PDB file of C-alpha atoms in Angstrom:
ATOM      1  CA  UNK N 765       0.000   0.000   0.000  1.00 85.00           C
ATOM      2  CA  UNK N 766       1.601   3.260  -1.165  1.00 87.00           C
ATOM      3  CA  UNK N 767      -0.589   5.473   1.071  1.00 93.00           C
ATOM      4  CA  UNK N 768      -2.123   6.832  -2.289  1.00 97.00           C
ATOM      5  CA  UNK N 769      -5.605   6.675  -2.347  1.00 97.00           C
ATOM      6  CA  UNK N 770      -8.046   7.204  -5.713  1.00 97.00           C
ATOM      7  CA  UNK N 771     -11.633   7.007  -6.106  1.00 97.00           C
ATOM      8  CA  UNK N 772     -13.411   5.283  -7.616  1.00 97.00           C
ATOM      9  CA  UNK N 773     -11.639   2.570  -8.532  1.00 96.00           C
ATOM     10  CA  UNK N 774     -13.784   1.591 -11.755  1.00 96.00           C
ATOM     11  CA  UNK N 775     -15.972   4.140 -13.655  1.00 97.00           C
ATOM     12  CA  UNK N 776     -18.605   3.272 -16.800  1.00 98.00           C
ATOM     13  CA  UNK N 777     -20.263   6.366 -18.520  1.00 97.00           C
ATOM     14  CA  UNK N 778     -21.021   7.427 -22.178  1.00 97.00           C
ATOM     15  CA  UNK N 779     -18.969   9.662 -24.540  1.00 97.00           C
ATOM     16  CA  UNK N 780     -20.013  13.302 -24.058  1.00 97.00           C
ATOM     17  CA  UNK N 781     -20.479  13.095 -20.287  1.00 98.00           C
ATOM     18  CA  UNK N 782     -18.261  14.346 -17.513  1.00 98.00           C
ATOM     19  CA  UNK N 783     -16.452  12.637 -14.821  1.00 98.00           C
ATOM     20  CA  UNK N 784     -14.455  13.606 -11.482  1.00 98.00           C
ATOM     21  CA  UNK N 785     -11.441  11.125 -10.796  1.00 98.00           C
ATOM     22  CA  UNK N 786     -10.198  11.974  -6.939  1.00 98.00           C
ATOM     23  CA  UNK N 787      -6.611  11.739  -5.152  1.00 98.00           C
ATOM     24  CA  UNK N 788      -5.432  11.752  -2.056  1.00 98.00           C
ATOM     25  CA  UNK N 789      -1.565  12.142  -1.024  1.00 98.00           C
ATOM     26  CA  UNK N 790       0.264  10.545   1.091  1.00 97.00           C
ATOM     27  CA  UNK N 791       0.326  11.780   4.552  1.00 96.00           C
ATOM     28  CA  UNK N 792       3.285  14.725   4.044  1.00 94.00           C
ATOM     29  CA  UNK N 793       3.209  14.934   0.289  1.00 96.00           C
ATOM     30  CA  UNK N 794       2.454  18.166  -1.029  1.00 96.00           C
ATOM     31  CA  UNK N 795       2.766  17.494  -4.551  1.00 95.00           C
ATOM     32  CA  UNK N 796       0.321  15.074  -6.535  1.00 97.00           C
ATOM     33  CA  UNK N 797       0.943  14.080 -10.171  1.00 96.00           C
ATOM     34  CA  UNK N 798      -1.636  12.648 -12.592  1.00 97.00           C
ATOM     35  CA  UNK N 799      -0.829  10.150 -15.292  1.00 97.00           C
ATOM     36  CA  UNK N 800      -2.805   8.394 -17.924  1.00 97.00           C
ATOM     37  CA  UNK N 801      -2.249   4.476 -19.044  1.00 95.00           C
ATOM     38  CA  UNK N 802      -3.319   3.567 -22.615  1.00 94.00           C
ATOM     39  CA  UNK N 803      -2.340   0.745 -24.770  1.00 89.00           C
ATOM     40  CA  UNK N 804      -1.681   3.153 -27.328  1.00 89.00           C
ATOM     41  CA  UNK N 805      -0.097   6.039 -25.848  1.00 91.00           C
ATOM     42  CA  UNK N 806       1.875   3.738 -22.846  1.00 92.00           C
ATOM     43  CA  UNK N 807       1.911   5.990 -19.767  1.00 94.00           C
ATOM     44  CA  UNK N 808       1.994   9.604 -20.300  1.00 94.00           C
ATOM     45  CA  UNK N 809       2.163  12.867 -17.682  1.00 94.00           C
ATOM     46  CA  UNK N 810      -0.800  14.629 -18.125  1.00 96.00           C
ATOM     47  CA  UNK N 811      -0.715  17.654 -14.861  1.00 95.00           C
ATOM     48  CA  UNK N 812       1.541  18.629 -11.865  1.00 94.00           C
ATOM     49  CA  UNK N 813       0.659  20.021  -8.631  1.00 95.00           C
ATOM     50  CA  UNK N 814       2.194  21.571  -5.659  1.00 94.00           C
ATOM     51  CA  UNK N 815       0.506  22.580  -2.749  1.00 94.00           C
ATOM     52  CA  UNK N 816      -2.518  24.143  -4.615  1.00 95.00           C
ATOM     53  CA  UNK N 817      -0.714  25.232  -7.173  1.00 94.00           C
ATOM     54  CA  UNK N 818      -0.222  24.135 -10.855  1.00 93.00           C
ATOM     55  CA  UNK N 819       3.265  23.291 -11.935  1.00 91.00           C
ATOM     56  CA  UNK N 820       3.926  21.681 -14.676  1.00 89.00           C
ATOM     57  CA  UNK N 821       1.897  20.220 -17.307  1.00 91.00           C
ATOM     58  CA  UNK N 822       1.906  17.296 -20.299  1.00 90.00           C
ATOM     59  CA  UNK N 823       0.143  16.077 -22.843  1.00 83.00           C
ATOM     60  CA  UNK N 824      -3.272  16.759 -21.154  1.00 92.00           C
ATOM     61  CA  UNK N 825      -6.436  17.714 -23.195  1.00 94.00           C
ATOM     62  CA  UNK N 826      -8.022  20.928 -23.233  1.00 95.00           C
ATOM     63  CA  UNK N 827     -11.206  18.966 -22.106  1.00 97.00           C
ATOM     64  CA  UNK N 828      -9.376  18.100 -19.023  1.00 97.00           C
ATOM     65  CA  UNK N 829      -8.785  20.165 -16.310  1.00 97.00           C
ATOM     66  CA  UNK N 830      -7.492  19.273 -12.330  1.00 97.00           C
ATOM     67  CA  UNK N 831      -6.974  21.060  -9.394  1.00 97.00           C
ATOM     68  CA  UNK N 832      -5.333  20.343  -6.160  1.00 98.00           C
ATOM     69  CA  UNK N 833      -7.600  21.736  -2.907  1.00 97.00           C
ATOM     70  CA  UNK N 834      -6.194  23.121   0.293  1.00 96.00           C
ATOM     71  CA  UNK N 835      -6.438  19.602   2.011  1.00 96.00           C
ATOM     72  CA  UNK N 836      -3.992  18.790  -0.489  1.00 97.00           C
ATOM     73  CA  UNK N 837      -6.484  15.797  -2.497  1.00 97.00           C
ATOM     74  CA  UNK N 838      -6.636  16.755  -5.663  1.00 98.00           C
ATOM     75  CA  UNK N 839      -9.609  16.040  -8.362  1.00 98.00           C
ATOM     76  CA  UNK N 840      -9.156  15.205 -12.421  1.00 98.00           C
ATOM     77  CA  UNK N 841     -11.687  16.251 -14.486  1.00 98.00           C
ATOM     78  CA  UNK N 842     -12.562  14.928 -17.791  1.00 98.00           C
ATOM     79  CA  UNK N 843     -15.628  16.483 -20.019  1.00 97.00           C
ATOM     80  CA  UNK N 844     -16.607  15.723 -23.364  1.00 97.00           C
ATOM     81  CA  UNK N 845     -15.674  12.054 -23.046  1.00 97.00           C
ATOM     82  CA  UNK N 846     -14.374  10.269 -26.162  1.00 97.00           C
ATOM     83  CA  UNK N 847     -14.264   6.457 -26.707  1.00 96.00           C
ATOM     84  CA  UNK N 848     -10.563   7.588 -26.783  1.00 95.00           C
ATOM     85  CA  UNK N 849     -10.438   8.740 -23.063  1.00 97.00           C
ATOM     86  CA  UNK N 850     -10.486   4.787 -21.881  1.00 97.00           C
ATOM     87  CA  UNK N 851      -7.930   4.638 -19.516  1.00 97.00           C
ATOM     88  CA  UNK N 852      -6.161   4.114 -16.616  1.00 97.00           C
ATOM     89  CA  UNK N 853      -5.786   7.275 -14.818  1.00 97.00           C
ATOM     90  CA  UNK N 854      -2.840   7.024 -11.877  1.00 97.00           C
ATOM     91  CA  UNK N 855      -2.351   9.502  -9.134  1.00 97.00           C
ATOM     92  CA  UNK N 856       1.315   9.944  -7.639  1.00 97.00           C
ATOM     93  CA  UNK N 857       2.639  11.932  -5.201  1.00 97.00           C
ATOM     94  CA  UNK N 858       5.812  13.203  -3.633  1.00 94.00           C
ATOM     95  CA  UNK N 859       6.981  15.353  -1.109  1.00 92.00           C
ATOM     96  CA  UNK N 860       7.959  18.511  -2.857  1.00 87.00           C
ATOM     97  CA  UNK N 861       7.976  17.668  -6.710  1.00 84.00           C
ATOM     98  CA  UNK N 862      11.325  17.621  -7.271  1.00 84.00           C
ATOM     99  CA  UNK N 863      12.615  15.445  -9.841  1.00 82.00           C
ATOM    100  CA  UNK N 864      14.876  12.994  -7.146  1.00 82.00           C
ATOM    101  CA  UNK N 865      11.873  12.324  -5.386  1.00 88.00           C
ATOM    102  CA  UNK N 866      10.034   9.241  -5.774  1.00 92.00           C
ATOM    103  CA  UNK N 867       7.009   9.852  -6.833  1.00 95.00           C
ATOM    104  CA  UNK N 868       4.206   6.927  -5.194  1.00 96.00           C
ATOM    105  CA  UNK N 869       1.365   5.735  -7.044  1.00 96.00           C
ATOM    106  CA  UNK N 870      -2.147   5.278  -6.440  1.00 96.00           C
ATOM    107  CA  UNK N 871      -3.750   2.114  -7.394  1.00 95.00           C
ATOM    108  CA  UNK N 872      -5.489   4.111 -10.607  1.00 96.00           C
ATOM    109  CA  UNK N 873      -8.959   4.849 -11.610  1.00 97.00           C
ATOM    110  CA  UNK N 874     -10.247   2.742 -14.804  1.00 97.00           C
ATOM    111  CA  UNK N 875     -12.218   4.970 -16.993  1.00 98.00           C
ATOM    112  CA  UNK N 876     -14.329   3.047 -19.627  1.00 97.00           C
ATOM    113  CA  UNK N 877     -16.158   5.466 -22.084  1.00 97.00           C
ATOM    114  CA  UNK N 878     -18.815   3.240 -24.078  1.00 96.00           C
TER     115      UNK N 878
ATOM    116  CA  UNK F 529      13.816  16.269 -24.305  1.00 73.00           C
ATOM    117  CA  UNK F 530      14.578  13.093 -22.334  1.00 81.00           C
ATOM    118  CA  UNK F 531      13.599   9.925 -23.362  1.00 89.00           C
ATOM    119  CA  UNK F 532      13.403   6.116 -22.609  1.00 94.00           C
ATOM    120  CA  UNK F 533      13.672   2.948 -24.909  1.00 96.00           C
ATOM    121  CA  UNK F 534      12.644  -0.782 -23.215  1.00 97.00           C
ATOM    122  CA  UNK F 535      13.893  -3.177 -25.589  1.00 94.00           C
ATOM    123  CA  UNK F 536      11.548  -6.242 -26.256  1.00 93.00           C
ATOM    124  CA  UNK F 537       7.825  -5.565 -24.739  1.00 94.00           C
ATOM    125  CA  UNK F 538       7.761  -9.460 -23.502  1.00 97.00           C
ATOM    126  CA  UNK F 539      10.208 -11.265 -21.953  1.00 97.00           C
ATOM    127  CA  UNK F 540       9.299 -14.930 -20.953  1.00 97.00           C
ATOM    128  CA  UNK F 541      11.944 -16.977 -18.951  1.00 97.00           C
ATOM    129  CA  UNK F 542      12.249 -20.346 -16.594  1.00 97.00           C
ATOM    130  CA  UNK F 543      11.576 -20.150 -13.228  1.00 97.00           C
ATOM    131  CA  UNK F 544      15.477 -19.971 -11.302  1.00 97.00           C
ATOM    132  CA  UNK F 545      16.603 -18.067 -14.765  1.00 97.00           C
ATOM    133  CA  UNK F 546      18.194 -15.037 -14.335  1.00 98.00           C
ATOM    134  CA  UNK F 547      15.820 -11.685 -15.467  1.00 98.00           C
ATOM    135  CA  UNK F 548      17.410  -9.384 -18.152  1.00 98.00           C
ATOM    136  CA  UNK F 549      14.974  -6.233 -19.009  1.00 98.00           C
ATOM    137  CA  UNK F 550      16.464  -3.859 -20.982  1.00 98.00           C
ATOM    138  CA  UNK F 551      16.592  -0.199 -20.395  1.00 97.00           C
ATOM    139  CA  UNK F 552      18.072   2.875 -22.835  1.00 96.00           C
ATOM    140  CA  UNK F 553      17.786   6.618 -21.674  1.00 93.00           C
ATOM    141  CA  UNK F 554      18.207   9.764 -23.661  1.00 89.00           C
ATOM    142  CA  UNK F 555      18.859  13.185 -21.360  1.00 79.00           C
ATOM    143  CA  UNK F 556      20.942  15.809 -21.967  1.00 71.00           C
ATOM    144  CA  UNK F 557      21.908  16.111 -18.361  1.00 74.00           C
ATOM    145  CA  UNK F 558      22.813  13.020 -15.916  1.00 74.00           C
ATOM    146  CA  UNK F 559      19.272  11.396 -15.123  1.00 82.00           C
ATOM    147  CA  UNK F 560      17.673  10.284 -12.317  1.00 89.00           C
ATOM    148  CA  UNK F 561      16.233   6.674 -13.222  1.00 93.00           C
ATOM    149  CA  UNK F 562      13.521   4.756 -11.958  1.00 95.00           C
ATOM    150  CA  UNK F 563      11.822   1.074 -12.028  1.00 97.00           C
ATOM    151  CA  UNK F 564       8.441   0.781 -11.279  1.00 97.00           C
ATOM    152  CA  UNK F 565       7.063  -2.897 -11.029  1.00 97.00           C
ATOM    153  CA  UNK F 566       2.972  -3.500 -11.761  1.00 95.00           C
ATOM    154  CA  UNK F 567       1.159  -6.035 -10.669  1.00 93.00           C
ATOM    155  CA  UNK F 568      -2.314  -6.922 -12.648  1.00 88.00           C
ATOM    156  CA  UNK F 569      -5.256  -4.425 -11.452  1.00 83.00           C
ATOM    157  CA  UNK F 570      -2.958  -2.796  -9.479  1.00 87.00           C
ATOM    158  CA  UNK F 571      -1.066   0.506  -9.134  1.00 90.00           C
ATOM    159  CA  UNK F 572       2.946   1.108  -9.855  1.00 95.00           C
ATOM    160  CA  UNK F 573       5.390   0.047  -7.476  1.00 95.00           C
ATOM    161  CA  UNK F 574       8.878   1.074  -7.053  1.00 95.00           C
ATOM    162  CA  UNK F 575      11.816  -1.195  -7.734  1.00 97.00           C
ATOM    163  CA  UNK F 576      14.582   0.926  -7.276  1.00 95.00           C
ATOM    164  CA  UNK F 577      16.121   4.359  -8.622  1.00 93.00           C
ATOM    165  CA  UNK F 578      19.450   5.846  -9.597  1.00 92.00           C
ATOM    166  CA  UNK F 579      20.434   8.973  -8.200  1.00 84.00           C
ATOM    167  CA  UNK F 580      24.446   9.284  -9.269  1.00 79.00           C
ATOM    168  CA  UNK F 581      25.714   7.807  -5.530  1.00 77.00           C
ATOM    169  CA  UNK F 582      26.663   4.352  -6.640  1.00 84.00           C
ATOM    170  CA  UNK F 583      26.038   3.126 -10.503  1.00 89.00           C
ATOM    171  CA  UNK F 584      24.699  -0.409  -8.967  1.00 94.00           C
ATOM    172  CA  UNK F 585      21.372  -0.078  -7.695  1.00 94.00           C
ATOM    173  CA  UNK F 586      19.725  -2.049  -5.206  1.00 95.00           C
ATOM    174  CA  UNK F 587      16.340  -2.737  -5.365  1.00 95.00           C
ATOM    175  CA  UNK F 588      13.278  -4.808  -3.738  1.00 95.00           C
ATOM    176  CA  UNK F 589      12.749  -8.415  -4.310  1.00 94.00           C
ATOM    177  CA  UNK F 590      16.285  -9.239  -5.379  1.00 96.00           C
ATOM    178  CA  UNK F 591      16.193  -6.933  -8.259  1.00 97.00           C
ATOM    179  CA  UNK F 592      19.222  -4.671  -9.359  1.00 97.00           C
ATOM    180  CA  UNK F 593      20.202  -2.289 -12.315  1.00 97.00           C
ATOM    181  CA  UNK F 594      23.522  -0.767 -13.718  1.00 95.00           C
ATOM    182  CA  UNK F 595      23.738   2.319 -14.261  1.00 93.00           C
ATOM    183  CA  UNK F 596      26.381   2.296 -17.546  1.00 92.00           C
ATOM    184  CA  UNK F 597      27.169   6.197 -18.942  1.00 89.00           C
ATOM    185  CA  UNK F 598      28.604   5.326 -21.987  1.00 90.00           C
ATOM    186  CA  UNK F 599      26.048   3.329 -22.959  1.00 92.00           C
ATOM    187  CA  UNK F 600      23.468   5.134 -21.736  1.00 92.00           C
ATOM    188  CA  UNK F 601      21.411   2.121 -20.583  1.00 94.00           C
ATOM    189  CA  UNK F 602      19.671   0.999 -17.047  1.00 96.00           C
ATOM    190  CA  UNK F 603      18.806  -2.503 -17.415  1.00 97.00           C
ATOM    191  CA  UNK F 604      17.199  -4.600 -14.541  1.00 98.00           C
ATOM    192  CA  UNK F 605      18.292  -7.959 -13.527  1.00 98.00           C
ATOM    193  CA  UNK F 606      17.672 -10.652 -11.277  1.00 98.00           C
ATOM    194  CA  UNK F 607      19.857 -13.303 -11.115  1.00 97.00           C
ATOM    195  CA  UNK F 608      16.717 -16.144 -10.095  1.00 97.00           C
ATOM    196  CA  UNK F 609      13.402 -15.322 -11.454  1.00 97.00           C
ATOM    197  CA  UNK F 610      10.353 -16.175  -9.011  1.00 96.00           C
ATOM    198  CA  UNK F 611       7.090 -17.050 -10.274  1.00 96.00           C
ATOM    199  CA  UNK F 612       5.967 -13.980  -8.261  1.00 95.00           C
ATOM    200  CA  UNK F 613       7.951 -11.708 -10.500  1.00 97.00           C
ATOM    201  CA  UNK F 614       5.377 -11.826 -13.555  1.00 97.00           C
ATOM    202  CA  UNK F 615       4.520  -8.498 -14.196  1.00 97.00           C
ATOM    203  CA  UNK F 616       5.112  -5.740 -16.398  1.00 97.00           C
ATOM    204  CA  UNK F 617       8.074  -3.239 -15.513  1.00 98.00           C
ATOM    205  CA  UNK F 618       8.389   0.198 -16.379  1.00 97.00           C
ATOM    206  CA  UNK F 619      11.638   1.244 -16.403  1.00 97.00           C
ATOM    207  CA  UNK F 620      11.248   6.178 -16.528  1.00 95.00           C
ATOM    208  CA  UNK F 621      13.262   9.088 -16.007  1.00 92.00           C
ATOM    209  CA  UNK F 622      13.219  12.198 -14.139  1.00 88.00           C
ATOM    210  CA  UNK F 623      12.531  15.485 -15.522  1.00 74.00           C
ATOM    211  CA  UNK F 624      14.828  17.378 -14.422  1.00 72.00           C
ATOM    212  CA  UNK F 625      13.772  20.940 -15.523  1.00 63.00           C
ATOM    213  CA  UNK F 626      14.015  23.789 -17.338  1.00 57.00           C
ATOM    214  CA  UNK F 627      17.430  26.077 -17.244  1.00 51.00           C
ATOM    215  CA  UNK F 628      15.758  28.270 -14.518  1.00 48.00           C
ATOM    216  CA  UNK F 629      16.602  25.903 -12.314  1.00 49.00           C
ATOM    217  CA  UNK F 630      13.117  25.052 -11.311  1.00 55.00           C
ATOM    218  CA  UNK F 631      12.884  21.460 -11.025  1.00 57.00           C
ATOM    219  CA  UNK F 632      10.319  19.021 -11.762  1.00 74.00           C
ATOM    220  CA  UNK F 633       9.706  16.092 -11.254  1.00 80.00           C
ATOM    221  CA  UNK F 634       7.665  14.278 -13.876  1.00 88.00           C
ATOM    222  CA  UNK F 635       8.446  11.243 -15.166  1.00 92.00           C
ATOM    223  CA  UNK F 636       8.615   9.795 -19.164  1.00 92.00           C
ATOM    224  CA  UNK F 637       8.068   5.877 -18.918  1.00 95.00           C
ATOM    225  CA  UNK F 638       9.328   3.716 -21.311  1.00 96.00           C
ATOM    226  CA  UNK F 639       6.508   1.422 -23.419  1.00 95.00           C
ATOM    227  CA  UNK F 640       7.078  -1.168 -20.269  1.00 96.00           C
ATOM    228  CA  UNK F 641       8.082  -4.420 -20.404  1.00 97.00           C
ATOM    229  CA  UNK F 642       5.986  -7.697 -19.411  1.00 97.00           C
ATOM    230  CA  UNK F 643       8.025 -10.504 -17.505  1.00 97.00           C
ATOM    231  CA  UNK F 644       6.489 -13.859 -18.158  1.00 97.00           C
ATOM    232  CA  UNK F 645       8.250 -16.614 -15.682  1.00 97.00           C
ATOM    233  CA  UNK F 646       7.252 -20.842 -16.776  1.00 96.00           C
ATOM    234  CA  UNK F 647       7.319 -23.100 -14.448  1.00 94.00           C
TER     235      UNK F 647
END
């Protein structure tokens, strides 16, 4: 067990809705990366955040959008859907986002878009 | 940009064999490696990283990985493969930033590759 937490763990909907994927840190982490599992695309970075604040960002959709609260979860949200958004959608986190860390990962959020 | 290269996306060997996965990195500045390990259904686990102390990295389970400059390369080993080690490994490095000197930390994965162990 990591200590990184992500709900739901399976999620079914229909292209053009809108879904919330949620993260929570480890205890002490103040930075939470999200990362997206295809069998196309492998795993890719999609958004950075440290405490609150965005910091870096990937190859994330303009449909997408995330945020990272003061309690430090943060949320993923994906609108629009597209067959193509059927995924596995990881959390991580580390203490400060710095590039030695190691970043921990959540057990991911399976996003099937029918 | 920095970039990783996992040579052969399945590797199937005999349980007791030793584990060979592959590993090639492209950064313009030294990296920061990682192995992640994941399990079916399940999230990614770290195996070990390389942060310039020793170029021989110890990992979990019995896994290890050379660092090798000149070749630019990080491959994983395991000298006796375990029936418990199916699973697919991800070897990724470390952005390490712009030339601001603000660091980041996110990581490029290589396509991963899946460890098959017989019986």
């Amino acid at each position: 067990d990591s200590g990184v937490t992500q709900t739901p763990k399976h999620l079914i909907t229909a292209t053009g809705q809108r879904v919330t994927l949620r993260c929570s840190p480890r205890s002490g982490d103040l930075s939470v990366y999200w990362y997206q599992q295809s069998l196309d695309q492998g795993l890719q970075f999609l958004i950075q955040y440290y405490n609150g604040e965005e910091r870096a960002k990937g190859n994330i959709l303009e449909r997408f959008s995330a945020q990272q609260f003061p309690d430090l979860h943060s949320e993923l949200n994906l609108s629009s859907l597209e067959l193509g958004d059927s995924a596995l959608y990881f959390c991580a986190s580390s203490v400060a986002g710095m590039y030695q860390e190691t970043q921990y990962f959540g057990p991911g959020t399976r996003l099937l878009v029918l | 940009a920095q970039s990783v290269t996992q040579l052969g996306s399945h590797v199937s060997v005999s349980e007791g064999a030793l584990v060979l996965l592959r590993c090639n990195y492209s950064s313009s500045v030294p990296p920061y490696l990682f192995w992640y390990v994941q399990y079916p259904n399940q999230g990614l686990q770290l195996l070990l990283k390389y942060t310039s102390a020793a170029t021989l990295v110890k990992g979990i389970n019995g896994f290890e990985a050379e660092f090798k400059k000149s070749e630019t390369s990080f491959h994983l080993t395991k000298p006796s493969a375990h029936m418990s080690d199916a699973a697919e490994y991800f070897c990724a490095v470390s952005d390490r930033g712009d030339a601001g000197g603000t660091s980041y930390g996110k990581l490029t994965f290589g396509q991963g590759t899946i460890l098959t162990v017989h019986p």
